[in-house]
mmCIF file of C-alpha atoms in Angstrom:
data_model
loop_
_atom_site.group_PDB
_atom_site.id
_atom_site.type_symbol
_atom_site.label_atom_id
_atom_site.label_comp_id
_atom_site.label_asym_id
_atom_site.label_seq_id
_atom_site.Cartn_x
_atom_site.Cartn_y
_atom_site.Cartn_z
ATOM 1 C CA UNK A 1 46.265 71.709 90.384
ATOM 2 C CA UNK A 2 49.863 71.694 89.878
ATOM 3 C CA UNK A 3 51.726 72.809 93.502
ATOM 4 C CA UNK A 4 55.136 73.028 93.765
ATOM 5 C CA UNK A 5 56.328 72.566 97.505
ATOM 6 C CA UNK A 6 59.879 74.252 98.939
ATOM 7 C CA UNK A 7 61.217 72.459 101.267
ATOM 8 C CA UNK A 8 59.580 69.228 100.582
ATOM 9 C CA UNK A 9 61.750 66.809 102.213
ATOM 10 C CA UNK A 10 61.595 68.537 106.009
ATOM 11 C CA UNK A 11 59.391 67.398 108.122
ATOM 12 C CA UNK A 12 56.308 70.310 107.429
ATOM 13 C CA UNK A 13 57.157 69.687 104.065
ATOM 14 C CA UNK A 14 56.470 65.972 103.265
ATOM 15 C CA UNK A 15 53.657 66.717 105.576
ATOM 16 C CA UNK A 16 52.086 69.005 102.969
ATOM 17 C CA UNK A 17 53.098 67.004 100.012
ATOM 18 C CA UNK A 18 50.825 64.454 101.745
ATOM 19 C CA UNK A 19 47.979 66.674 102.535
ATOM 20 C CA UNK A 20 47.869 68.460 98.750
ATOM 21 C CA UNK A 21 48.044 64.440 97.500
ATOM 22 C CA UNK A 22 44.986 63.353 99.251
ATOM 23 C CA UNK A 23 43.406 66.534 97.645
ATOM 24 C CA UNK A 24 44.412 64.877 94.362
ATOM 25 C CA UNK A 25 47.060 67.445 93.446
ATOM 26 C CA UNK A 26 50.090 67.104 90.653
ATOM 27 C CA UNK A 27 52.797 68.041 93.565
ATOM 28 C CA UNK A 28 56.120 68.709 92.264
ATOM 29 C CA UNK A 29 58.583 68.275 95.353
ATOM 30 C CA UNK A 30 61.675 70.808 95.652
ATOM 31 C CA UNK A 31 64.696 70.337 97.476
ATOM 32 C CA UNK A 32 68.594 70.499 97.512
ATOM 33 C CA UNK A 33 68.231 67.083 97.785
ATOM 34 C CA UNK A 34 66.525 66.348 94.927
ATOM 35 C CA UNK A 35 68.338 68.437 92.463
ATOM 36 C CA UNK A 36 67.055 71.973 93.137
ATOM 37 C CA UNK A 37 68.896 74.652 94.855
ATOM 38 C CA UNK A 38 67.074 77.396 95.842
ATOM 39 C CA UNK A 39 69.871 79.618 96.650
ATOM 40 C CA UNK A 40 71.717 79.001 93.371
ATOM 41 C CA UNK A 41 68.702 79.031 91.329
ATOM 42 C CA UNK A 42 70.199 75.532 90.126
ATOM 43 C CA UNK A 43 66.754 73.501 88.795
ATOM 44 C CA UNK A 44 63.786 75.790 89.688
ATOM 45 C CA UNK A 45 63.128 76.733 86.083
ATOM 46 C CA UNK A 46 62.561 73.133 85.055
ATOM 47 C CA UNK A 47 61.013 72.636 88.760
ATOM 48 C CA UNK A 48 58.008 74.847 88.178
ATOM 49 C CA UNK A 49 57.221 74.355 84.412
ATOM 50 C CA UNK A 50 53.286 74.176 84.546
ATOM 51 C CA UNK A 51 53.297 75.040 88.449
ATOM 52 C CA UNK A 52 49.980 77.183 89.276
ATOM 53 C CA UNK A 53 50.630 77.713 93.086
ATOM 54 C CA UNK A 54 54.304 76.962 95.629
ATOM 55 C CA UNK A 55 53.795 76.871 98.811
ATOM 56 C CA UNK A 56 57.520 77.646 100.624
ATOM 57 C CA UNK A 57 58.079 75.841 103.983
ATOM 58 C CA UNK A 58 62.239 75.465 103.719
ATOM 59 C CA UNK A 59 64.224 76.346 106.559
ATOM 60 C CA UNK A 60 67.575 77.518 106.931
ATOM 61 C CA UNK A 61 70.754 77.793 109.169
ATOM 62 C CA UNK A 62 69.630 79.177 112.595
ATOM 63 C CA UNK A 63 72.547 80.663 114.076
ATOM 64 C CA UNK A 64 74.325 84.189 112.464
ATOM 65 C CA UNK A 65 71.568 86.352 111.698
ATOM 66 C CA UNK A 66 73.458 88.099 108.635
ATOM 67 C CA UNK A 67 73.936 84.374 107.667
ATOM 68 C CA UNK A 68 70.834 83.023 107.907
ATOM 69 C CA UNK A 69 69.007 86.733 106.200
ATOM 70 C CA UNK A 70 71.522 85.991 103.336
ATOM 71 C CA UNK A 71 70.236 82.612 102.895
ATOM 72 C CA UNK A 72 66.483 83.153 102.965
ATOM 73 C CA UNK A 73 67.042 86.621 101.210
ATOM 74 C CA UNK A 74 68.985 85.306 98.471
ATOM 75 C CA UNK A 75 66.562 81.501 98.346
ATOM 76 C CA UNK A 76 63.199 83.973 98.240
ATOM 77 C CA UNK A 77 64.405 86.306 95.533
ATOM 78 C CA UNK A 78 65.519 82.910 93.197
ATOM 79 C CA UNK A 79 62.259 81.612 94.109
ATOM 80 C CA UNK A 80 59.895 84.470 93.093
ATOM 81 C CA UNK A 81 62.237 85.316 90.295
ATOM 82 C CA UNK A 82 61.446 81.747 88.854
ATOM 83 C CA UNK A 83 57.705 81.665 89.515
ATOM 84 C CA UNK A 84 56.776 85.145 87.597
ATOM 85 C CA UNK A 85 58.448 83.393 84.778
ATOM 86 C CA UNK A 86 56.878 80.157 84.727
ATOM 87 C CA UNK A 87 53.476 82.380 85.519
ATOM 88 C CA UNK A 88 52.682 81.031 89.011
ATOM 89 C CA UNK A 89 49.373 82.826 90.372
ATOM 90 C CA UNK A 90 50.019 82.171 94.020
ATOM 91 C CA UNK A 91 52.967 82.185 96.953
ATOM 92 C CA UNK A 92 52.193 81.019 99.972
ATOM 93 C CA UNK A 93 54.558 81.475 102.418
ATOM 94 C CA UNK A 94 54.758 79.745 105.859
ATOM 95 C CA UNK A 95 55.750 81.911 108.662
ATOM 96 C CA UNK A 96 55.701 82.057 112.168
ATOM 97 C CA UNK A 97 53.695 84.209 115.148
ATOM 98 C CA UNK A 98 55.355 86.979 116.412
ATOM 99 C CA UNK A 99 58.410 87.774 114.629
ATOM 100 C CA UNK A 100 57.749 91.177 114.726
ATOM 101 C CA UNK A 101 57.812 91.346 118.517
ATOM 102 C CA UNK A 102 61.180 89.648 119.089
ATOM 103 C CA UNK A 103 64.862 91.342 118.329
ATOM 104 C CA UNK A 104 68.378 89.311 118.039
ATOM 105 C CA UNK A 105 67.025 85.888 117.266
ATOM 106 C CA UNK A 106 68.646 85.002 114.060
ATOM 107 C CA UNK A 107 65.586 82.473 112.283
ATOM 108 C CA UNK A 108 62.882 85.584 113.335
ATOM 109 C CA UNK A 109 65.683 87.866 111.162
ATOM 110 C CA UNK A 110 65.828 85.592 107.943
ATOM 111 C CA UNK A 111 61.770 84.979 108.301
ATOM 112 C CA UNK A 112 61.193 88.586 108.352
ATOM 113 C CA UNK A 113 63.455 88.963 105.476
ATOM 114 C CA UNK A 114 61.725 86.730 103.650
ATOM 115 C CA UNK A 115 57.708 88.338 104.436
ATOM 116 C CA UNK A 116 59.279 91.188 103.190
ATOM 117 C CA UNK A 117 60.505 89.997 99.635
ATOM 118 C CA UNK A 118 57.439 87.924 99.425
ATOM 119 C CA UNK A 119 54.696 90.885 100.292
ATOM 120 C CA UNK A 120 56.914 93.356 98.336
ATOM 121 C CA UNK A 121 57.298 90.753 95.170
ATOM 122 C CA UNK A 122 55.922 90.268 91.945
ATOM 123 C CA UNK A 123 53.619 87.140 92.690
ATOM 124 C CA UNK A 124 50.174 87.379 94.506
ATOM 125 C CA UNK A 125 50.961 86.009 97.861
ATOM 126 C CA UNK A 126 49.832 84.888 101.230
ATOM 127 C CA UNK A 127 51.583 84.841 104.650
ATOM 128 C CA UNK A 128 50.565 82.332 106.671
ATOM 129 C CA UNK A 129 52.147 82.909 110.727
ATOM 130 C CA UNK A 130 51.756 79.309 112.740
ATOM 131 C CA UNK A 131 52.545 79.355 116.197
ATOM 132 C CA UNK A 132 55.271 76.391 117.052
ATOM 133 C CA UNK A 133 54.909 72.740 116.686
ATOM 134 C CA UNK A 134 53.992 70.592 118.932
ATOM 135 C CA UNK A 135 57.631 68.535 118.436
ATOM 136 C CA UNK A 136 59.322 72.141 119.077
ATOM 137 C CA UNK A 137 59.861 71.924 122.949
ATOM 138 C CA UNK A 138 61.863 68.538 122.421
ATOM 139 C CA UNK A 139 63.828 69.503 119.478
ATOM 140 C CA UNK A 140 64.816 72.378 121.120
ATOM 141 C CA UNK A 141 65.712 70.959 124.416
ATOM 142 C CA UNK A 142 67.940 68.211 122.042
ATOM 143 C CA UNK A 143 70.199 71.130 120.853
ATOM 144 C CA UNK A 144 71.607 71.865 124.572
ATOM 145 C CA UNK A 145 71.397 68.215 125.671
ATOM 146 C CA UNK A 146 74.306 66.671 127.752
ATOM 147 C CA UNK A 147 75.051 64.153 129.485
ATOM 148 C CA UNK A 148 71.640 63.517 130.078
ATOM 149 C CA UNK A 149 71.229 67.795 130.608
ATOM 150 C CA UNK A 150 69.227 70.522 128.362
ATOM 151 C CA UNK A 151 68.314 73.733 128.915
ATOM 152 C CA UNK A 152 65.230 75.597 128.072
ATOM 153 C CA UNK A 153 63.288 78.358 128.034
ATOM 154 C CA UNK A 154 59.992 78.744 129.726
ATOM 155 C CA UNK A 155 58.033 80.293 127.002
ATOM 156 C CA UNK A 156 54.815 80.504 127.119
ATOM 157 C CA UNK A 157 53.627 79.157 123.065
ATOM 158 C CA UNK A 158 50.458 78.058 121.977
ATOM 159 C CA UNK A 159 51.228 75.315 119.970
ATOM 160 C CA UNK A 160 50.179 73.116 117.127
ATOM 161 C CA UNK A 161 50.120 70.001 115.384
ATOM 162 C CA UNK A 162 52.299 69.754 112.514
ATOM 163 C CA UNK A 163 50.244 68.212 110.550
ATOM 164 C CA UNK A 164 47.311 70.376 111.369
ATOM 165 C CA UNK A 165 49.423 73.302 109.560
ATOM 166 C CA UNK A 166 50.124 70.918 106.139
ATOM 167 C CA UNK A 167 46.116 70.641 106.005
ATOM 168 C CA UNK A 168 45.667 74.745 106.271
ATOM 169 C CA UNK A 169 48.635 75.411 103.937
ATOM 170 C CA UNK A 170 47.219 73.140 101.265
ATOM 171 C CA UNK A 171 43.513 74.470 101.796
ATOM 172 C CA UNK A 172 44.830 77.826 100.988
ATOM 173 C CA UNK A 173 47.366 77.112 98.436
ATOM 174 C CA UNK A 174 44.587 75.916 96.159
ATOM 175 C CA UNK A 175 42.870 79.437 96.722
ATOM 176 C CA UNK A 176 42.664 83.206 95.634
ATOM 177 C CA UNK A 177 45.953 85.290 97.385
ATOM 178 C CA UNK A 178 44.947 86.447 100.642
ATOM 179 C CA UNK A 179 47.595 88.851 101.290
ATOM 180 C CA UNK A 180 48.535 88.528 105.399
ATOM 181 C CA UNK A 181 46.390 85.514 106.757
ATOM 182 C CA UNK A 182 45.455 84.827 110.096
ATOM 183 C CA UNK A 183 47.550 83.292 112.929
ATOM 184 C CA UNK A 184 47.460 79.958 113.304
ATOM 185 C CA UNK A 185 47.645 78.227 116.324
ATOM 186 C CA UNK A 186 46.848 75.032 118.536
ATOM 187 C CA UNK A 187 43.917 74.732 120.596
ATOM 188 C CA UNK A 188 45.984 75.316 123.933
ATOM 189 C CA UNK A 189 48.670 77.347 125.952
ATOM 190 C CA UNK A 190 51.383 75.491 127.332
ATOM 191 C CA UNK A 191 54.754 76.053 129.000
ATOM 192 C CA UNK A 192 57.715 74.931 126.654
ATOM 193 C CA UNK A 193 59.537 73.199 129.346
ATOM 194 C CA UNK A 194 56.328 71.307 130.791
ATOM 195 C CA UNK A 195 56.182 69.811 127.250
ATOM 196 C CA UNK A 196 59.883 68.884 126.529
ATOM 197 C CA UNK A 197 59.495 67.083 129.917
ATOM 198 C CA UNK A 198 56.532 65.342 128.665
ATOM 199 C CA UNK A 199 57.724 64.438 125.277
ATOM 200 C CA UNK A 200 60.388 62.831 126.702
ATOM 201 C CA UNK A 201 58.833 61.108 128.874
ATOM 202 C CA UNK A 202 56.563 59.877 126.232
ATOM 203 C CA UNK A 203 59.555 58.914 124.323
ATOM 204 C CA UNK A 204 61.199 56.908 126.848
ATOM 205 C CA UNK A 205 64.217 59.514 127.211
ATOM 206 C CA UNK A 206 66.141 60.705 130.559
ATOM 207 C CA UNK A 207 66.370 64.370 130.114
ATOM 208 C CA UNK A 208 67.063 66.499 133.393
ATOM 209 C CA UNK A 209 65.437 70.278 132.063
ATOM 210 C CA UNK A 210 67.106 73.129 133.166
ATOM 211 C CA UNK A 211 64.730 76.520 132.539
ATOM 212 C CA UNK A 212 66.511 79.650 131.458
ATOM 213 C CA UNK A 213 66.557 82.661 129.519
ATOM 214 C CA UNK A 214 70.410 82.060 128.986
ATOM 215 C CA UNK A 215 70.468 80.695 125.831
ATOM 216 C CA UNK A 216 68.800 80.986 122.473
ATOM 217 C CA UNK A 217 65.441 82.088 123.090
ATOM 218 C CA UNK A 218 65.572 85.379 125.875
ATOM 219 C CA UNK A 219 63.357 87.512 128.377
ATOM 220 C CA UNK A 220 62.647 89.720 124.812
ATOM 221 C CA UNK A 221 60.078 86.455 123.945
ATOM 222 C CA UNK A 222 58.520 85.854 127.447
ATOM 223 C CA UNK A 223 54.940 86.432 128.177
ATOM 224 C CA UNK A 224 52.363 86.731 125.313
ATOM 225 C CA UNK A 225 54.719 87.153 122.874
ATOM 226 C CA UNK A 226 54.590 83.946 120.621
ATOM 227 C CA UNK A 227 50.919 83.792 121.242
ATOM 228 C CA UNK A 228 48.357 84.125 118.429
ATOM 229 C CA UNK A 229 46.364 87.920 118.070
ATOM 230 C CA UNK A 230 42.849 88.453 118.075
ATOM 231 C CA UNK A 231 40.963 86.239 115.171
ATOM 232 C CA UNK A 232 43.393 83.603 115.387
ATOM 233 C CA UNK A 233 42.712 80.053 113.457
ATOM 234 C CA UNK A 234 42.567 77.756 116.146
ATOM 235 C CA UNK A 235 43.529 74.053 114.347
ATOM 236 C CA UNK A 236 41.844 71.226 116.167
ATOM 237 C CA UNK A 237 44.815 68.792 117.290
ATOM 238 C CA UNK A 238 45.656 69.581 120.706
ATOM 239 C CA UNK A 239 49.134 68.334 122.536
ATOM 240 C CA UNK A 240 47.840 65.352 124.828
ATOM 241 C CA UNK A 241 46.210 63.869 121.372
ATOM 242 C CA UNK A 242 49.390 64.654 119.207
ATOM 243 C CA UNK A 243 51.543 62.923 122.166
ATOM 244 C CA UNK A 244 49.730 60.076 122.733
ATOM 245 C CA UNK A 245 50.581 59.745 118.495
ATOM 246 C CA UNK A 246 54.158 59.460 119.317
ATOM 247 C CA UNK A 247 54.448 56.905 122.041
#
């Protein structure tokens, strides 16, 4: 098949590029950085000529939510717009657990402004929610760092390999529309700081963690929140295995 991937130069996305290429797939890459602009429109015509399924993994700015709803509101509309006229039979959109459940973070705002354009839109579609990646408790913890000083929030995530998610998004991709799929998640709870601290160390970096509900993520995502419902996907990889990767 022909696949068009959104976002294909993040990380998720070159990781899916990879996946739907070992599955011998035409994959036809799409990013700012390679000439298309989703939120202009700029490219995406030519993009998808012949394009029989995109999978959308791009991200956005993370920090005013009318901002970052703007952004995905106005990338998703361009997006969908483009597809029904190149005659693209499936959208899959990558999402994430629990949006629903958690006010005043800006990313859950643009994400749920994007399920809704995509479920509401004119291209069969499926809605894939993944639990966070196993490289989120670091990455986070890097935004707050220093002088050798992050903070972090305990939350409680079940979380999954990165590459675990590519494989699932390019198994269903090259499927009927599902609608709302499953949540998909890692094999195993953790605590978010336990695994910055870990990462780290696996990394060879000196990061004191400071836990809080302070900053970013608040009390309104403690608990079972950001963990998968009943029926969940469970993906294989579990955290020790994709650590012991990255040393």
């Amino acid at each position: 098949m022909r696949i068009a991937v959104a976002g294909a130069t993040g990380n998720i996305g070159a990781l899916t590029v990879a996946a739907l290429e070992r599955g011998g797939h035409d994959v036809v890459r799409v990013s700012r950085s390679l000439g298309v602009d989703l939120v202009t429109g700029d490219g995406l015509d030519d993009a998808l000529t012949g394009v029989e399924a995109v999978i959308d993994v791009t991200n956005g700015p993370a920090t005013d939510p009318a901002e970052v709803v703007a952004y995905f509101g106005a990338a998703t509309r361009n997006l969908l717009a483009a597809e029904q006229r190149a005659g693209v039979r499936h959208h899959v959109l990558l999402s994430i657990v629990g949006i629903d459940r958690v006010e005043g973070n800006a990313h859950y705002a643009g994400k749920r402004e994007q399920e809704r354009l995509v479920a509401a839109g004119p291209v069969p579609w499926t809605i894939v929610p993944a639990t966070q990646f196993h490289d989120f408790a670091a990455m986070v913890a890097s935004w707050t760092q220093q002088d050798g000083v992050a903070t972090i929030a305990p939350l409680l995530v079940q979380p999954i390999a990165p590459a675990d998610v590519a494989d699932v998004l390019a198994e269903i991709a090259v499927g009927d529309p599902k609608g709302r799929y499953a949540d998909v998640a890692g094999p195993e709870t953790q605590d978010l700081v336990d695994m910055a601290r870990r990462t780290n160390q696996a990394l060879g970096r000196e990061v004191k963690l400071v836990p809080t509900w302070s900053g970013l993520f608040g009390p309104s995502m403690a608990g079972n929140v950001l963990l998968p419902g009943e029926g969940a996907r469970i993906a294989p990889t579990t955290f020790d295995e994709w650590l012991a990767a990255q040393r």
